[in-house]
Short mmCIF file of C-alpha atoms in Angstrom, two decimals:
data_model
loop_
_atom_site.label_atom_id
_atom_site.label_comp_id
_atom_site.label_asym_id
_atom_site.label_seq_id
_atom_site.Cartn_x
_atom_site.Cartn_y
_atom_site.Cartn_z
CA MET A 1 100.71 -4.33 -24.84
CA GLN A 2 98.27 -7.04 -25.94
CA PHE A 3 96.17 -9.29 -23.73
CA LYS A 4 98.04 -12.34 -24.97
CA GLN A 5 101.26 -10.96 -23.49
CA ILE A 6 99.81 -10.88 -19.97
CA VAL A 7 100.14 -13.89 -17.67
CA GLY A 8 96.83 -15.56 -16.74
CA GLN A 9 93.82 -13.40 -15.82
CA ALA A 10 91.60 -15.02 -18.46
CA ALA A 11 88.34 -14.04 -16.72
CA VAL A 12 89.37 -10.38 -16.34
CA LYS A 13 90.50 -10.20 -19.98
CA GLN A 14 87.18 -11.60 -21.17
CA ARG A 15 85.23 -9.17 -19.03
CA LEU A 16 87.14 -6.22 -20.49
CA ILE A 17 86.71 -7.45 -24.07
CA ASN A 18 82.97 -8.02 -23.52
CA SER A 19 82.55 -4.48 -22.15
CA VAL A 20 83.83 -3.12 -25.48
CA LYS A 21 81.81 -5.52 -27.64
CA GLU A 22 78.62 -4.74 -25.72
CA ASN A 23 79.31 -1.00 -25.62
CA ARG A 24 79.37 -0.93 -21.81
CA VAL A 25 82.62 0.96 -21.33
CA SER A 26 82.50 2.89 -18.04
CA HIS A 27 84.20 6.28 -18.10
CA ALA A 28 86.00 5.64 -14.76
CA GLN A 29 87.31 2.18 -13.87
CA LEU A 30 89.48 0.99 -10.99
CA PHE A 31 91.78 -1.99 -11.66
CA LEU A 32 92.36 -3.27 -8.13
CA GLY A 33 94.92 -6.04 -7.72
CA PRO A 34 97.91 -6.95 -5.57
CA GLU A 35 101.45 -6.21 -6.71
CA GLY A 36 102.57 -8.55 -9.48
CA SER A 37 99.04 -9.47 -10.58
CA GLY A 38 99.36 -7.61 -13.90
CA SER A 39 96.74 -4.92 -13.24
CA LEU A 40 98.82 -2.16 -14.87
CA ALA A 41 99.57 -4.32 -17.91
CA LEU A 42 95.85 -5.15 -18.17
CA ALA A 43 94.93 -1.44 -18.14
CA VAL A 44 97.41 -0.70 -20.96
CA ALA A 45 96.22 -3.70 -23.01
CA TYR A 46 92.59 -2.62 -22.48
CA ALA A 47 93.39 0.92 -23.62
CA GLN A 48 95.13 -0.47 -26.70
CA TYR A 49 92.14 -2.70 -27.48
CA LEU A 50 89.75 0.25 -27.16
CA SER A 51 91.84 2.29 -29.61
CA CYS A 52 92.65 -0.53 -32.04
CA LEU A 53 91.50 0.08 -35.61
CA ASP A 54 91.12 -3.63 -36.41
CA LYS A 55 89.89 -5.31 -33.22
CA GLN A 56 90.13 -9.10 -33.19
CA PRO A 57 87.62 -11.27 -31.28
CA ASP A 58 89.96 -11.69 -28.30
CA ASP A 59 92.67 -9.03 -28.65
CA SER A 60 93.91 -5.91 -30.43
CA CYS A 61 95.45 -6.54 -33.83
CA GLY A 62 98.94 -5.35 -32.85
CA GLU A 63 99.59 -4.09 -36.38
CA CYS A 64 97.43 -1.03 -37.09
CA SER A 65 98.84 2.50 -36.70
CA SER A 66 97.18 2.86 -33.28
CA CYS A 67 98.62 -0.39 -31.93
CA ARG A 68 102.09 0.48 -33.19
CA LYS A 69 101.97 3.76 -31.27
CA TYR A 70 100.68 1.97 -28.18
CA GLN A 71 103.59 -0.46 -28.37
CA LYS A 72 105.89 2.53 -27.89
CA LEU A 73 103.53 4.09 -25.30
CA ALA A 74 103.50 7.13 -27.57
CA HIS A 75 99.87 7.38 -28.73
CA PRO A 76 98.68 11.02 -28.61
CA ASP A 77 95.44 9.99 -26.86
CA LEU A 78 97.15 7.85 -24.21
CA HIS A 79 98.18 9.67 -21.05
CA PHE A 80 99.81 8.44 -17.85
CA SER A 81 99.89 9.71 -14.32
CA TYR A 82 101.95 8.09 -11.57
CA PRO A 83 103.77 8.83 -8.30
CA PHE A 84 107.10 10.56 -8.73
CA PHE A 85 109.79 12.19 -6.60
CA ALA A 86 109.40 15.89 -7.28
CA LYS A 87 112.42 18.16 -7.12
CA HIS A 88 110.36 21.27 -7.83
CA LYS A 89 106.79 22.13 -6.92
CA ASP A 90 105.83 22.46 -10.60
CA ASP A 91 107.13 18.99 -11.56
CA THR A 92 104.48 16.75 -13.13
CA ALA A 93 104.38 13.25 -14.63
CA ILE A 94 105.36 14.71 -18.02
CA THR A 95 108.72 15.72 -16.46
CA PHE A 96 109.52 12.01 -16.09
CA ILE A 97 107.69 10.58 -19.12
CA GLU A 98 110.83 9.26 -20.85
CA GLN A 99 111.90 7.35 -17.74
CA TRP A 100 108.33 6.07 -17.36
CA ARG A 101 108.17 4.73 -20.89
CA GLU A 102 111.57 3.07 -20.49
CA ALA A 103 110.55 1.45 -17.18
CA LEU A 104 107.14 0.25 -18.34
CA LEU A 105 108.39 -1.11 -21.66
CA ALA A 106 111.15 -2.99 -19.83
CA THR A 107 108.91 -4.27 -17.02
CA PRO A 108 105.13 -4.25 -17.54
CA TYR A 109 104.92 -5.79 -14.03
CA LEU A 110 106.28 -2.59 -12.53
CA ASN A 111 106.38 -1.85 -8.81
CA LEU A 112 107.36 1.28 -6.93
CA ASP A 113 110.85 0.02 -6.05
CA ILE A 114 111.65 -0.68 -9.71
CA TRP A 115 110.20 2.69 -10.72
CA ARG A 116 112.32 4.40 -8.04
CA SER A 117 115.47 2.89 -9.61
CA TYR A 118 114.75 4.84 -12.82
CA LEU A 119 114.63 8.15 -10.97
CA ASP A 120 116.88 10.24 -8.79
CA ALA A 121 114.69 9.57 -5.77
CA GLU A 122 117.19 10.41 -3.02
CA ASN A 123 115.20 10.34 0.23
CA LYS A 124 112.08 11.96 -1.17
CA GLN A 125 108.57 10.60 -0.72
CA ALA A 126 106.69 9.51 -3.85
CA ASN A 127 103.42 11.30 -4.43
CA ILE A 128 101.05 12.72 -7.04
CA ASN A 129 101.11 16.45 -6.35
CA ILE A 130 98.65 19.27 -6.97
CA ALA A 131 100.57 20.40 -10.07
CA GLU A 132 100.00 16.95 -11.58
CA CYS A 133 96.28 17.10 -10.74
CA HIS A 134 96.01 20.43 -12.56
CA GLN A 135 97.94 18.96 -15.50
CA ILE A 136 95.50 16.03 -15.67
CA ILE A 137 92.53 18.41 -15.77
CA LYS A 138 94.19 20.49 -18.49
CA LYS A 139 95.14 17.69 -20.87
CA LEU A 140 91.78 15.91 -20.49
CA SER A 141 89.80 19.02 -21.29
CA PHE A 142 90.53 18.49 -25.00
CA LYS A 143 88.82 16.10 -27.38
CA PRO A 144 90.55 12.90 -28.58
CA PHE A 145 93.17 13.67 -31.21
CA GLU A 146 92.92 10.62 -33.47
CA SER A 147 91.40 7.74 -31.47
CA ALA A 148 87.82 7.05 -30.43
CA TYR A 149 88.88 7.62 -26.80
CA LYS A 150 91.23 9.84 -24.84
CA ILE A 151 92.52 7.61 -22.03
CA LEU A 152 94.32 8.44 -18.79
CA ILE A 153 95.95 5.56 -16.89
CA LEU A 154 96.57 6.67 -13.31
CA TRP A 155 98.92 4.24 -11.56
CA LEU A 156 98.75 4.01 -7.75
CA PRO A 157 96.03 6.56 -6.88
CA GLU A 158 96.88 5.69 -3.26
CA TYR A 159 99.56 8.38 -3.59
CA LEU A 160 96.96 11.07 -4.23
CA ASP A 161 96.55 13.06 -1.05
CA LYS A 162 93.69 15.48 -0.45
CA GLU A 163 94.76 17.22 -3.66
CA GLY A 164 93.03 14.34 -5.45
CA ASN A 165 89.69 15.94 -4.63
CA SER A 166 90.45 18.48 -7.35
CA LEU A 167 89.92 15.66 -9.87
CA LEU A 168 86.41 14.76 -8.70
CA LYS A 169 84.54 16.95 -11.16
CA ILE A 170 86.44 15.78 -14.24
CA ILE A 171 86.14 12.12 -13.12
CA GLU A 172 82.41 12.47 -12.57
CA GLU A 173 81.70 14.67 -15.62
CA PRO A 174 84.49 14.06 -18.14
CA GLN A 175 84.60 15.23 -21.72
CA PRO A 176 82.86 12.83 -24.13
CA ASN A 177 84.90 9.69 -24.91
CA THR A 178 87.34 10.35 -22.07
CA LEU A 179 88.28 7.38 -19.87
CA PHE A 180 89.97 7.18 -16.48
CA LEU A 181 91.67 3.87 -15.77
CA LEU A 182 92.95 3.82 -12.19
CA VAL A 183 95.36 1.03 -11.22
CA ALA A 184 95.61 0.41 -7.48
CA GLN A 185 96.87 -2.12 -4.94
CA ASN A 186 95.29 -0.97 -1.66
CA GLN A 187 91.64 0.00 -1.72
CA ASP A 188 91.74 1.32 1.85
CA GLN A 189 94.34 3.94 0.93
CA ILE A 190 92.33 5.50 -1.91
CA LEU A 191 90.27 8.62 -1.28
CA ASN A 192 86.67 7.50 -0.74
CA THR A 193 85.46 10.39 -2.89
CA ILE A 194 87.39 8.92 -5.84
CA LEU A 195 86.60 5.30 -5.01
CA SER A 196 82.85 5.94 -5.07
CA ARG A 197 83.05 7.34 -8.59
CA THR A 198 84.71 4.34 -10.24
CA GLN A 199 83.62 0.92 -11.48
CA LEU A 200 85.64 -1.74 -9.67
CA ILE A 201 87.50 -4.43 -11.61
CA LYS A 202 89.14 -6.90 -9.24
CA VAL A 203 92.37 -8.47 -10.49
CA PRO A 204 93.29 -11.57 -8.41
CA ALA A 205 96.81 -12.69 -7.57
CA LEU A 206 98.24 -15.13 -10.10
CA THR A 207 98.15 -18.83 -9.32
CA TYR A 208 101.18 -21.03 -8.68
CA ASP A 209 100.58 -22.90 -11.96
CA GLU A 210 100.25 -19.70 -14.02
CA ILE A 211 103.57 -18.32 -12.79
CA ARG A 212 105.40 -21.64 -13.08
CA ASP A 213 104.15 -22.29 -16.63
CA GLU A 214 105.01 -18.74 -17.76
CA LEU A 215 108.55 -19.01 -16.39
CA ILE A 216 109.07 -22.28 -18.25
CA SER A 217 107.52 -21.27 -21.58
CA GLN A 218 108.58 -17.62 -21.88
CA TYR A 219 111.66 -17.36 -19.67
CA HIS A 220 113.15 -20.82 -20.36
CA GLN A 221 113.55 -21.77 -16.69
CA THR A 222 113.93 -25.40 -15.71
CA GLU A 223 110.92 -27.07 -14.12
CA ASN A 224 112.58 -27.15 -10.69
CA THR A 225 113.65 -23.50 -10.82
CA ALA A 226 110.27 -22.37 -12.14
CA ALA A 227 108.49 -24.35 -9.43
CA GLU A 228 110.62 -22.81 -6.68
CA LEU A 229 110.21 -19.27 -8.03
CA ALA A 230 106.44 -19.72 -8.38
CA TYR A 231 106.31 -21.04 -4.85
CA LEU A 232 108.42 -18.22 -3.39
CA SER A 233 106.62 -15.44 -5.28
CA ASN A 234 103.24 -16.31 -3.71
CA GLY A 235 101.23 -15.00 -6.68
CA ASN A 236 103.45 -11.96 -7.31
CA PHE A 237 104.93 -12.20 -10.82
CA THR A 238 107.08 -9.11 -10.22
CA ASP A 239 108.80 -10.91 -7.35
CA ALA A 240 109.24 -14.03 -9.50
CA LEU A 241 111.02 -11.99 -12.20
CA LEU A 242 113.23 -10.22 -9.65
CA MET A 243 114.22 -13.49 -7.98
CA MET A 244 114.98 -15.01 -11.37
CA GLN A 245 117.70 -12.39 -11.78
CA GLN A 246 119.43 -13.30 -8.52
CA ASP A 247 122.61 -15.38 -8.64
CA ASP A 248 121.46 -18.12 -6.27
CA LYS A 249 117.87 -19.22 -6.60
CA SER A 250 118.04 -22.55 -4.73
CA TYR A 251 117.35 -21.95 -1.05
CA HIS A 252 115.92 -25.30 0.02
CA THR A 253 119.19 -27.08 0.82
CA LEU A 254 120.52 -24.01 2.60
CA PHE A 255 117.39 -23.57 4.74
CA VAL A 256 117.17 -27.23 5.73
CA GLN A 257 120.87 -27.18 6.64
CA TRP A 258 120.16 -24.18 8.88
CA LEU A 259 117.32 -26.02 10.65
CA ARG A 260 119.48 -29.11 11.17
CA LEU A 261 122.32 -27.09 12.69
CA CYS A 262 119.85 -25.40 15.02
CA PHE A 263 118.24 -28.72 15.99
CA ALA A 264 121.65 -30.32 16.64
CA ASN A 265 122.67 -27.33 18.78
CA LYS A 266 125.92 -26.91 16.82
CA GLY A 267 126.85 -23.41 17.90
CA ILE A 268 130.32 -23.21 16.35
CA GLU A 269 129.09 -24.50 12.98
CA LEU A 270 126.16 -22.06 13.16
CA VAL A 271 128.58 -19.14 13.45
CA GLY A 272 130.23 -20.27 10.20
CA PHE A 273 126.85 -20.75 8.55
CA VAL A 274 125.71 -17.28 9.63
CA ASP A 275 128.90 -15.86 8.10
CA GLN A 276 127.91 -17.56 4.83
CA LEU A 277 124.41 -16.04 4.99
CA SER A 278 125.83 -12.57 5.69
CA LYS A 279 127.74 -12.65 2.38
CA MET A 280 124.72 -13.52 0.20
CA GLY A 281 123.63 -9.94 -0.43
CA ARG A 282 120.45 -8.29 0.77
CA GLU A 283 118.10 -9.47 -2.01
CA ASN A 284 119.23 -13.08 -1.69
CA GLN A 285 118.90 -12.85 2.08
CA LYS A 286 115.34 -11.59 1.71
CA ASN A 287 114.50 -14.40 -0.71
CA PHE A 288 116.13 -16.98 1.56
CA VAL A 289 114.07 -15.84 4.54
CA ARG A 290 110.93 -15.66 2.41
CA TYR A 291 111.54 -19.22 1.26
CA GLY A 292 111.89 -20.31 4.90
CA ILE A 293 108.59 -18.65 5.85
CA ASN A 294 106.75 -20.40 3.01
CA PHE A 295 108.43 -23.75 3.64
CA VAL A 296 107.55 -23.77 7.36
CA ARG A 297 103.96 -22.79 6.50
CA GLU A 298 103.77 -25.83 4.24
CA CYS A 299 104.97 -27.93 7.17
CA CYS A 300 102.09 -26.50 9.20
CA LEU A 301 99.65 -27.68 6.53
CA LEU A 302 101.14 -31.17 6.65
CA ILE A 303 100.86 -31.30 10.44
CA ALA A 304 97.25 -30.11 10.21
CA GLY A 305 96.43 -32.91 7.75
CA ALA A 306 95.93 -30.58 4.78
CA GLY A 307 98.57 -32.13 2.52
CA GLU A 308 96.42 -31.59 -0.56
CA LEU A 309 97.02 -27.82 -0.22
CA VAL A 310 100.82 -28.14 -0.20
CA HIS A 311 102.72 -26.92 -3.27
CA LEU A 312 106.24 -28.30 -3.00
CA PRO A 313 108.43 -30.20 -5.47
CA ALA A 314 108.76 -33.91 -4.63
CA SER A 315 112.21 -33.69 -3.02
CA GLU A 316 111.21 -30.71 -0.87
CA LEU A 317 107.92 -32.35 0.05
CA GLU A 318 109.77 -35.39 1.36
CA THR A 319 111.93 -33.18 3.59
CA ALA A 320 108.87 -31.29 4.83
CA GLN A 321 107.14 -34.56 5.71
CA LYS A 322 110.16 -35.69 7.75
CA LEU A 323 110.40 -32.37 9.58
CA SER A 324 106.67 -32.45 10.32
CA THR A 325 107.14 -35.59 12.42
CA ILE A 326 109.45 -33.79 14.88
CA MET A 327 107.77 -30.35 14.89
CA ASN A 328 104.38 -29.10 16.01
CA ILE A 329 102.26 -26.15 14.94
CA SER A 330 103.27 -24.07 17.95
CA MET A 331 106.96 -24.44 17.13
CA ASN A 332 106.35 -23.73 13.45
CA GLN A 333 104.40 -20.56 14.15
CA ALA A 334 107.13 -19.34 16.48
CA ILE A 335 109.75 -19.93 13.76
CA ILE A 336 107.58 -18.14 11.17
CA ALA A 337 107.24 -15.14 13.50
CA GLU A 338 111.02 -14.94 13.92
CA LEU A 339 111.59 -15.22 10.17
CA GLU A 340 109.04 -12.51 9.43
CA LYS A 341 110.82 -10.20 11.86
CA ALA A 342 114.12 -11.10 10.20
CA HIS A 343 112.71 -10.23 6.75
CA TYR A 344 111.57 -6.86 8.12
CA HIS A 345 115.05 -6.11 9.51
CA VAL A 346 116.90 -7.32 6.38
CA GLU A 347 114.85 -4.84 4.33
CA ARG A 348 116.03 -2.12 6.69
CA ASN A 349 119.71 -3.01 6.37
CA ALA A 350 120.23 -4.62 9.77
CA ASN A 351 123.69 -6.11 10.42
CA PRO A 352 123.25 -9.58 8.84
CA LYS A 353 125.69 -11.41 11.13
CA ILE A 354 124.03 -10.18 14.31
CA LEU A 355 120.55 -10.65 12.87
CA PHE A 356 120.98 -14.23 11.61
CA LEU A 357 122.88 -15.31 14.71
CA ASP A 358 120.05 -14.03 16.90
CA VAL A 359 117.43 -15.78 14.74
CA SER A 360 119.50 -18.98 14.86
CA LEU A 361 119.54 -18.91 18.67
CA GLN A 362 115.79 -18.37 18.74
CA ILE A 363 115.13 -21.24 16.33
CA MET A 364 117.53 -23.41 18.32
CA SER A 365 115.47 -22.85 21.45
CA PHE A 366 112.22 -23.65 19.62
CA LEU A 367 113.56 -26.87 18.10
CA LYS A 368 115.89 -28.22 20.76
CA LEU A 369 114.13 -27.09 23.92
CA LYS A 370 110.64 -27.30 22.36
CA SER A 371 109.84 -23.88 23.71
CA SER A 372 107.92 -21.07 22.06
CA PRO A 373 106.67 -17.64 23.07
CA GLN A 374 103.52 -17.70 25.10
CA GLY A 375 100.44 -16.05 23.71
CA ASN A 376 97.16 -16.85 22.03
CA GLN A 377 98.74 -16.50 18.59
CA TYR A 378 100.50 -19.85 19.11
CA ILE A 379 98.30 -22.94 19.12
CA SER A 380 99.49 -26.03 20.89
CA ASN A 381 99.49 -29.23 18.92
#
């Protein structure tokens, strides 16, 4: 993995490169970024750059013996730790290393759901167990084999329970030229004893433009499709890639049709429409609802006079502007709340016909009767 293969994050890349050039490499670093920001890919690219035998001004060479091993995730001084679904108490990350390499090489923007699909997870909880902690201590007690550094990339330290305290000594006083690169998404879920011993590197969510441009240039998406995926993904490149694989990626016409049926109080037609939604499949249903949430939020911005913050293609913007003349912020927030609940229930395999019919009736009441739940979370316009 080279820096040039990672979407955006120019400032973070430069900071990492400068730390090597200026010999300011901290022995324990925490890459903290939301899902789909590329924090894991950045950690791997950084490790490759540190070990590269012919470092370029802004990247590893990609051709030396070290880089070639890194490209297969098979360098003897590169180690990984990650949550897994243990079948036996003595299972460690090494038990699943082949699946890990396959998953990470296929999807550098890995998330836990994708990783789960490579394993026989059943109903087990993912975690990093005490056996893995002991394995980490053992393999990092040796000197680097052929590189300047021995590097451990620990993905999702949030899944370290109290057993993680066994790592404190080796994190604080590692062997010479041993680096810990922790890659996390939720700072609040990391043991404070570990957090206090690491140098924080914040990885921001990707911008709309970065995702859209990457989808066009590297994944050959049309401008309209790339724009919609960038908009729906909300800075999460993993989500953008997953949605790109779905059969139906155009949700705007479908969502506006739904709103119009609700506004016109066409109950019989709504039943047919709900039947159509129920046959879309769970992932498409989730993406459809997510699109609706984002679209209605953009309408809120238009109503509030913040049109310069709206990211919608021209045709969708025109529709949003028309809808904004007949809706108010209170109604929009009520619809968003219903859609967020719907997304929650779709994820948990609720009956789609019952779910979408209920949401339709709620939206119908908001639009036609201009009613919304009472409470201080809804602001009258």
